[in-house]
Coordinates of C-alpha atoms in Angstrom, one line a residue:
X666 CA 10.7 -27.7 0.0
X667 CA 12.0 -24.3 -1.0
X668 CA 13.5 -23.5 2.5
X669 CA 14.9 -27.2 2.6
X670 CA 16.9 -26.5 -0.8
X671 CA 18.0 -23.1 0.1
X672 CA 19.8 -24.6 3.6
X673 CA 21.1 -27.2 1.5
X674 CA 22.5 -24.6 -0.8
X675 CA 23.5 -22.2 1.0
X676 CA 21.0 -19.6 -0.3
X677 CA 19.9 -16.7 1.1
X678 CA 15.5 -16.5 1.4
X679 CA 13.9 -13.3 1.2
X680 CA 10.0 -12.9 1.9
X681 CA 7.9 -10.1 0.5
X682 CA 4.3 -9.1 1.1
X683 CA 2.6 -8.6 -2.1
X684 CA -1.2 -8.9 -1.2
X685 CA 0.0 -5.6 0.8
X686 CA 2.3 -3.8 -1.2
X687 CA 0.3 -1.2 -2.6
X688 CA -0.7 0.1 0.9
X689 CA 3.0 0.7 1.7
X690 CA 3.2 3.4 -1.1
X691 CA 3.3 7.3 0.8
X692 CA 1.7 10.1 -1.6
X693 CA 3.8 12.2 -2.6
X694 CA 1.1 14.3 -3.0
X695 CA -2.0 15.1 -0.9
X696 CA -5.7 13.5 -2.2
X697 CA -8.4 15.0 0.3
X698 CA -11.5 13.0 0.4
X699 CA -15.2 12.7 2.2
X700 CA -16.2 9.7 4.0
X701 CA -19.3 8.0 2.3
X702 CA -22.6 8.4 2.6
X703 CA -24.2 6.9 5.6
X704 CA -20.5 7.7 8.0
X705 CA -21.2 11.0 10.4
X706 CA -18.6 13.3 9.8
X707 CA -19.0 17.6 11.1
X708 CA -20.1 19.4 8.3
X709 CA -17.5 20.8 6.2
X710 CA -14.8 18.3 7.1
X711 CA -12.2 16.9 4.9
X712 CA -9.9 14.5 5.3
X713 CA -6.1 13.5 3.5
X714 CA -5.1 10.4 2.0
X715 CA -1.4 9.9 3.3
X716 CA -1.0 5.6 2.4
X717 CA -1.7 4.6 -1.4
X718 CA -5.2 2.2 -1.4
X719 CA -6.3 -0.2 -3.7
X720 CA -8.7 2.3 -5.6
X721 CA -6.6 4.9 -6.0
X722 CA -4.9 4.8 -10.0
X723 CA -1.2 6.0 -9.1
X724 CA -0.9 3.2 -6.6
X725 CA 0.9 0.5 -8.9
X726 CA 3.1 3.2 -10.0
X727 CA 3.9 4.8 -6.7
X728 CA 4.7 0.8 -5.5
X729 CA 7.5 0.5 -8.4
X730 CA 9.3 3.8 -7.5

């Protein structure tokens, strides 16, 4: 219906993704993390968040900048 009234129209559509929006976000900073218990990683390994995730608290405000 909504594409049928925008040719009709003459609008223009645009689409966005918002169930994955938040993973779009880069850090500008670097959060280093450990893998969970019960995933082998060598001892003393960290490792660096680069993409925002769900979890993380700045990720709704990284998304609106």
């Amino acid at each position: 219906l909504i594409v049928a009234l925008a040719v009709k129209h003459g609008w223009m559509l645009r689409q966005a993704d918002v169930k994955t929006a938040y993973l779009n976000a880069t850090l500008p900073n670097p959060v280093y993390l450990r893998l969970p218990k019960g995933l082998e990683e060598p001892d003393g390994s960290y490792y660096i968040l680069r993409k925002a995730t769900y979890g993380l608290g700045a990720s709704g405000r990284l998304w609106w900048q």
